[in-house]
Tab-separated table of C-alpha atoms in Angstrom:
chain	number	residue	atom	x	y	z
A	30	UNK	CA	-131.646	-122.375	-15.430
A	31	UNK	CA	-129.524	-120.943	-12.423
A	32	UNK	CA	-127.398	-122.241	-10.786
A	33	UNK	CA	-129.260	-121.918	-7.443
A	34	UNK	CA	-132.592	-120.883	-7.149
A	35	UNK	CA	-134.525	-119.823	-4.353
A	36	UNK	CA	-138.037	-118.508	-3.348
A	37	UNK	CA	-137.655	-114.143	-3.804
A	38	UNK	CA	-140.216	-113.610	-1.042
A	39	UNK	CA	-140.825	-111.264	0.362
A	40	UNK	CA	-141.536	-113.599	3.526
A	41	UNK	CA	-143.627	-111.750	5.881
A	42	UNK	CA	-144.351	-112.851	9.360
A	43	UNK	CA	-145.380	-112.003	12.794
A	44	UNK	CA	-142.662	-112.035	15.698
A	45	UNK	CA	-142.115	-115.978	17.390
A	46	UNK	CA	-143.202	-117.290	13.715
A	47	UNK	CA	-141.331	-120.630	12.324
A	48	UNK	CA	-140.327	-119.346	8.654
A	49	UNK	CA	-138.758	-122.174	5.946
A	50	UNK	CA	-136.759	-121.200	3.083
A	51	UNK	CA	-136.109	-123.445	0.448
A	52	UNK	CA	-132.631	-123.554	-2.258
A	53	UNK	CA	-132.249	-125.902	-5.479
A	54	UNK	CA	-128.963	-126.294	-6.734
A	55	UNK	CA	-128.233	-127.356	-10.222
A	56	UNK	CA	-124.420	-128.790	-10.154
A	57	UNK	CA	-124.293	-132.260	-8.403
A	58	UNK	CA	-120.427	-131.702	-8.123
A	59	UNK	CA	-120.801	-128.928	-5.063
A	60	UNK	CA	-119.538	-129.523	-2.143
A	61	UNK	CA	-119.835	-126.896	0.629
A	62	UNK	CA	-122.889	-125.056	1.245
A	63	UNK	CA	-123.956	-122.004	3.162
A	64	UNK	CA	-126.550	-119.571	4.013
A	65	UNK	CA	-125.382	-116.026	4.416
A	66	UNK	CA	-127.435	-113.099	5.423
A	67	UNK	CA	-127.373	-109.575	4.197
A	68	UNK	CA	-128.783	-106.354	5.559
A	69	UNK	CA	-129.856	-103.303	3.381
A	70	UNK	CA	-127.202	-103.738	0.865
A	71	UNK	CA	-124.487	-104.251	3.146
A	72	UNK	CA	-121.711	-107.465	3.146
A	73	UNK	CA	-123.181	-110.873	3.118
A	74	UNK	CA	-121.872	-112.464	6.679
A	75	UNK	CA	-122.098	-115.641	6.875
A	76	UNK	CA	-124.957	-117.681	9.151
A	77	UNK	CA	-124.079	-121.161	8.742
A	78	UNK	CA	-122.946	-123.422	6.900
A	79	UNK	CA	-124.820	-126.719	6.279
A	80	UNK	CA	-123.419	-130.305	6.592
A	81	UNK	CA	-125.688	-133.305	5.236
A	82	UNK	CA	-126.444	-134.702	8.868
A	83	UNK	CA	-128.347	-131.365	9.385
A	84	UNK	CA	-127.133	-128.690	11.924
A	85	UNK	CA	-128.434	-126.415	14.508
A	86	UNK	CA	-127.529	-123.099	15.774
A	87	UNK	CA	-129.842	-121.729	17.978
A	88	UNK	CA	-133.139	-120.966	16.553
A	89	UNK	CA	-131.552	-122.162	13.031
A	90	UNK	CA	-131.525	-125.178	11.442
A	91	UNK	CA	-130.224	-126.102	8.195
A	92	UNK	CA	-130.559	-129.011	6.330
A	93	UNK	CA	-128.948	-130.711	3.176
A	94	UNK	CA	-130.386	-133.242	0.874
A	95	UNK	CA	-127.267	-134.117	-1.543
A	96	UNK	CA	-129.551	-136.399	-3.503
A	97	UNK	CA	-132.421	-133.790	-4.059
A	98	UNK	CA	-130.154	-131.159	-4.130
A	99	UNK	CA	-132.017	-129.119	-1.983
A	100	UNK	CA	-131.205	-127.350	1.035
A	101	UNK	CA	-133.379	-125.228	3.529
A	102	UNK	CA	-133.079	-123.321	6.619
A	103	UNK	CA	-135.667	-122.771	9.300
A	104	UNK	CA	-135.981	-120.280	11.997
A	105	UNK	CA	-138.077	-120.496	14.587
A	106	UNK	CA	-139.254	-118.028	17.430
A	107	UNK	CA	-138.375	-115.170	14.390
A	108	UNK	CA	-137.052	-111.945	15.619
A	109	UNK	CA	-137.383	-108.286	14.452
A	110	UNK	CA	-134.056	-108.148	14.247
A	111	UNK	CA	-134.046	-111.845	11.797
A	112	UNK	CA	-135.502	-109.363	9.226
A	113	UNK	CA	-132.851	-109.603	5.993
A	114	UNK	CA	-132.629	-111.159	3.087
A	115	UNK	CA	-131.201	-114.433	3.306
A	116	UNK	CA	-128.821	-115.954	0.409
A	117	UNK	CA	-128.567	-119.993	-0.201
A	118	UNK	CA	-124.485	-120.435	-1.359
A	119	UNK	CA	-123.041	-123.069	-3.067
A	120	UNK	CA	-119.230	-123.452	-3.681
A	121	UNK	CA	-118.275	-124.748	-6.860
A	122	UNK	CA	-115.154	-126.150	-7.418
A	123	UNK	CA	-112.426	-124.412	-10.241
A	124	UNK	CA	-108.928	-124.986	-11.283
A	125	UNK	CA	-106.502	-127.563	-10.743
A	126	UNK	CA	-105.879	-127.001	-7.145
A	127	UNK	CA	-110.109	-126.799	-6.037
A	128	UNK	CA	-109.558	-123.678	-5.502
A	129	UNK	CA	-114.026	-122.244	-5.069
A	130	UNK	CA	-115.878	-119.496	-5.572
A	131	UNK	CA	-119.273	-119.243	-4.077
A	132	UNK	CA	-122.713	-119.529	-6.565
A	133	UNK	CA	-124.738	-117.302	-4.635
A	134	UNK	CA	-129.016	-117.706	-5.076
A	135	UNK	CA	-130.612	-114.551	-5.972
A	136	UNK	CA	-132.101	-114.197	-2.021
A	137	UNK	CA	-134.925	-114.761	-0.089
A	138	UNK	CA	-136.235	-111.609	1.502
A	139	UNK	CA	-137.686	-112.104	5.743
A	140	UNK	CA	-139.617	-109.308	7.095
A	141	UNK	CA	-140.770	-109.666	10.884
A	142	UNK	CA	-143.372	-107.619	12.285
A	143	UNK	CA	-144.293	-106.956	15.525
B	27	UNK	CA	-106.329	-106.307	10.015
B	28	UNK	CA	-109.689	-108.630	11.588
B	29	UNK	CA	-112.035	-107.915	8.558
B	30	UNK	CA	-111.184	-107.222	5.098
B	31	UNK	CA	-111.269	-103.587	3.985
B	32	UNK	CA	-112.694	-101.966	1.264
B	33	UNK	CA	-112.113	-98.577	-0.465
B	34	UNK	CA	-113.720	-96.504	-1.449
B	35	UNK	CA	-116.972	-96.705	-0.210
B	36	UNK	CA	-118.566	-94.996	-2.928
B	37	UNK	CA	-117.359	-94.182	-6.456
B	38	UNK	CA	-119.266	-91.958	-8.957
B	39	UNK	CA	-117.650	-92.306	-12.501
B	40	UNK	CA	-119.012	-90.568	-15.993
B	41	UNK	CA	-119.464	-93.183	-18.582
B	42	UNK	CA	-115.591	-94.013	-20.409
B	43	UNK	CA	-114.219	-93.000	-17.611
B	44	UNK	CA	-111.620	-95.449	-15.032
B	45	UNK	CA	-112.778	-96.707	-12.006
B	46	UNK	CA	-110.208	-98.237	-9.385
B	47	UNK	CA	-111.454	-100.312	-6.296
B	48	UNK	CA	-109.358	-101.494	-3.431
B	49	UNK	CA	-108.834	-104.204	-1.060
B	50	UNK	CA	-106.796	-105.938	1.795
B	51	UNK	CA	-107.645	-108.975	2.751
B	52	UNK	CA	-107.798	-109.915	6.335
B	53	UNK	CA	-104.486	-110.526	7.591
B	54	UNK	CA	-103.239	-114.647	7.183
B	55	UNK	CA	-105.733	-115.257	4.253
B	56	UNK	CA	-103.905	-116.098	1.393
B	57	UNK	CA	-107.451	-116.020	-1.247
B	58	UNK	CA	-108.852	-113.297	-2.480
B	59	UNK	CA	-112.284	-113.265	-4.515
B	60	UNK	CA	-114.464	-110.397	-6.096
B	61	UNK	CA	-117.973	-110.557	-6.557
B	62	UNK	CA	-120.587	-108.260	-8.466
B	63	UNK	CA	-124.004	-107.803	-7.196
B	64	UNK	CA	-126.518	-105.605	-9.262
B	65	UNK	CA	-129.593	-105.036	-8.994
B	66	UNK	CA	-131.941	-107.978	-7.671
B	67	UNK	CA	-129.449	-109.039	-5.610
B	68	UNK	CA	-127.623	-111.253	-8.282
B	69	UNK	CA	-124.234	-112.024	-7.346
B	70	UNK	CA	-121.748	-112.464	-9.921
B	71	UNK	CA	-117.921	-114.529	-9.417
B	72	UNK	CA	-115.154	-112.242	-10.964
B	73	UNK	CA	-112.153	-113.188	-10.483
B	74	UNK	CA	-109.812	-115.068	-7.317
B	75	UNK	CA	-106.152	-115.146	-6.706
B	76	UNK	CA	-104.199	-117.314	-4.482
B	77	UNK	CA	-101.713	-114.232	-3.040
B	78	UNK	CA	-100.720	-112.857	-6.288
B	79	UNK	CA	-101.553	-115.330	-9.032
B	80	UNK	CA	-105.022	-115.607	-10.749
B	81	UNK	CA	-106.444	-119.028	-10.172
B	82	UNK	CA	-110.159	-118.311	-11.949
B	83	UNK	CA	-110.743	-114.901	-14.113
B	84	UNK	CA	-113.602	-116.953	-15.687
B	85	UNK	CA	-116.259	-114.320	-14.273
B	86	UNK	CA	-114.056	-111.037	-15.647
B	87	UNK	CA	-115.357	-109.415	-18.720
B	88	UNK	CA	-111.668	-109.193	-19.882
B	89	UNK	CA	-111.748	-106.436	-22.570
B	90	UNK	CA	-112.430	-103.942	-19.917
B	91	UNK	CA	-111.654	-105.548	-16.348
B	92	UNK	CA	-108.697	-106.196	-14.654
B	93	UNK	CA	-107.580	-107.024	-11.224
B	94	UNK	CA	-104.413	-107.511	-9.657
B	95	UNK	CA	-102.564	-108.756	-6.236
B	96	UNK	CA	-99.315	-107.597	-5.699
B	97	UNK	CA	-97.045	-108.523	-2.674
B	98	UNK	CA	-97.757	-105.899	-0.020
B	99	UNK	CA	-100.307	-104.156	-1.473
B	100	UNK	CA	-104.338	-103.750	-1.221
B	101	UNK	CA	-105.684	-106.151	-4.072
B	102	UNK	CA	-107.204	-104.016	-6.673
B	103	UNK	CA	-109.922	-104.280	-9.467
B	104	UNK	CA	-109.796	-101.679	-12.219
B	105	UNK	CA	-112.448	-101.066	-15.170
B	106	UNK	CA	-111.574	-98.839	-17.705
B	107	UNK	CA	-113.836	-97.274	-19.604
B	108	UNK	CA	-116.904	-97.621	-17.488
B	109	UNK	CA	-120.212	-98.190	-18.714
B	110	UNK	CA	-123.504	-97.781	-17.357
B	111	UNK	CA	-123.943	-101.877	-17.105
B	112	UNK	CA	-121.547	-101.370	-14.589
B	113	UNK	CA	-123.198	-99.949	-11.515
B	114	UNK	CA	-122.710	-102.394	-8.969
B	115	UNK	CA	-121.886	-103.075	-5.126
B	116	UNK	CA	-118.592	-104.737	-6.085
B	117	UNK	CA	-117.920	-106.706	-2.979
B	118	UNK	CA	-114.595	-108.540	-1.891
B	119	UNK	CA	-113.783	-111.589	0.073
B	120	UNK	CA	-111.117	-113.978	1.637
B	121	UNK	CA	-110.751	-117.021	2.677
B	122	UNK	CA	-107.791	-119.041	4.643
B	123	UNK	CA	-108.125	-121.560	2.787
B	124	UNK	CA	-109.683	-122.809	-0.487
B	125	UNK	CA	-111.368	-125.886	0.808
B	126	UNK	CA	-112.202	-127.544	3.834
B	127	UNK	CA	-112.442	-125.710	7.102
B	128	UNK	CA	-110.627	-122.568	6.439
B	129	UNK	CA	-113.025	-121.928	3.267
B	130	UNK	CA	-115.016	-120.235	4.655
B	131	UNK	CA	-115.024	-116.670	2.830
B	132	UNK	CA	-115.488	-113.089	4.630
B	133	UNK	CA	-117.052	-110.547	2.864
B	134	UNK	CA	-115.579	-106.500	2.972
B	135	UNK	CA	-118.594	-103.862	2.857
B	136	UNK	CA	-118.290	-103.512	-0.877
B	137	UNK	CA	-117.520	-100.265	-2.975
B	138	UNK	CA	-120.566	-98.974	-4.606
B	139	UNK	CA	-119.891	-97.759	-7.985
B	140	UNK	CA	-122.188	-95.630	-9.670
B	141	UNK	CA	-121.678	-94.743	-13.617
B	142	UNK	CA	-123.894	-91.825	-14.663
């Protein structure tokens, strides 16, 4: 099983749609979590990160259920421009000083039409 | 510099040959991670260093891969002997700060490494 896992898509909506994506995460010890988008192959850049009381930025809100281990981001009134693929990241903690790297999911591919 | 920088861009190797990527960090961040992603989008954790010391290699396919941070000097990530297995963005990061709010890590454009 990975480590995160997350719907492949492709998600494929209409512009002003409200899309959900959904993450699992398998290691109970995480403790930061993130969505990062990335374009055609480019760098991921990072979108938000996501705090257990839920957060908002704009037209996206993520959310984090520590005892589910799940974590999601919605976006509503969807752009062209929102059209990526979108990775659910999970830090997970290594060596003696906590030092992370990230887990990254395998992506969730958005593509907004017109 | 404001983003962390990547070179080359591209890299075209034979198989068995050496392939040396580059990076600097952005300036003040003391962490340094690399990261594979093939095909599919899987990302894979290879190595991070606090400044110049390894802190977590457990990603690095050691007989072949090596990376190093040297005081004033881009990071680098060398494979000898390339194989095909190997073409990959190879992207690298840094971070402030392991943990808390300065953990936060920033991703260079990659190097994209092609092994024919």
């Amino acid at each position: 099983r990975k480590e995160v896992e997350q719907d492949p898509g492709p998600f494929n909506v209409p512009e002003g749609a409200t899309v959900a994506f959904n993450c699992t995460y398998s290691n109970s010890a995480s403790q930061s979590f993130f969505w990062y988008r990335q374009d055609c192959r480019k760098e991921p850049k990072l979108l938000m990160s996501v705090y257990s009381s839920g957060n908002e930025d704009g037209r996206f809100t993520a959310q984090l259920n520590r005892a589910s281990q799940y974590i999601s981001l919605l976006i509503r009134d969807s752009k062209l421009s929102d059209s990526a693929t979108y990775l659910c990241v999970v830090n997970s903690i290594s060596g003696a000083g906590g030092y992370n790297k990230l887990i990254f999911g395998a992506g969730t591919r958005l593509a907004v039409h017109p | 510099g404001e983003e962390v920088a990547q070179t080359p861009k591209h890299l075209v190797r034979g198989e068995g040959q050496k392939a040396k990527l580059y990076c600097a960090p952005i300036k003040g961040h003391s962490y340094v991670f690399w990261y594979q992603q093939v095909l599919k989008n899987e990302f894979k954790f290879l190595i991070s260093f606090q400044n110049e010391n390894v802190f977590d290699e457990t990603g690095m396919p050691k007989e072949r891969f090596s990376a190093k941070c040297l005081p004033n000097s881009p990071c680098s990530l060398e494979i000898q002997a390339t194989k095909l297995e190997d073409s990959a963005v190879y992207f690298c990061a840094s971070s402030q700060s392991p943990t808390g709010t300065g953990e936060t890590q920033y991703f260079g454009p990659g190097t994209r490494l092609l092994v024919l």
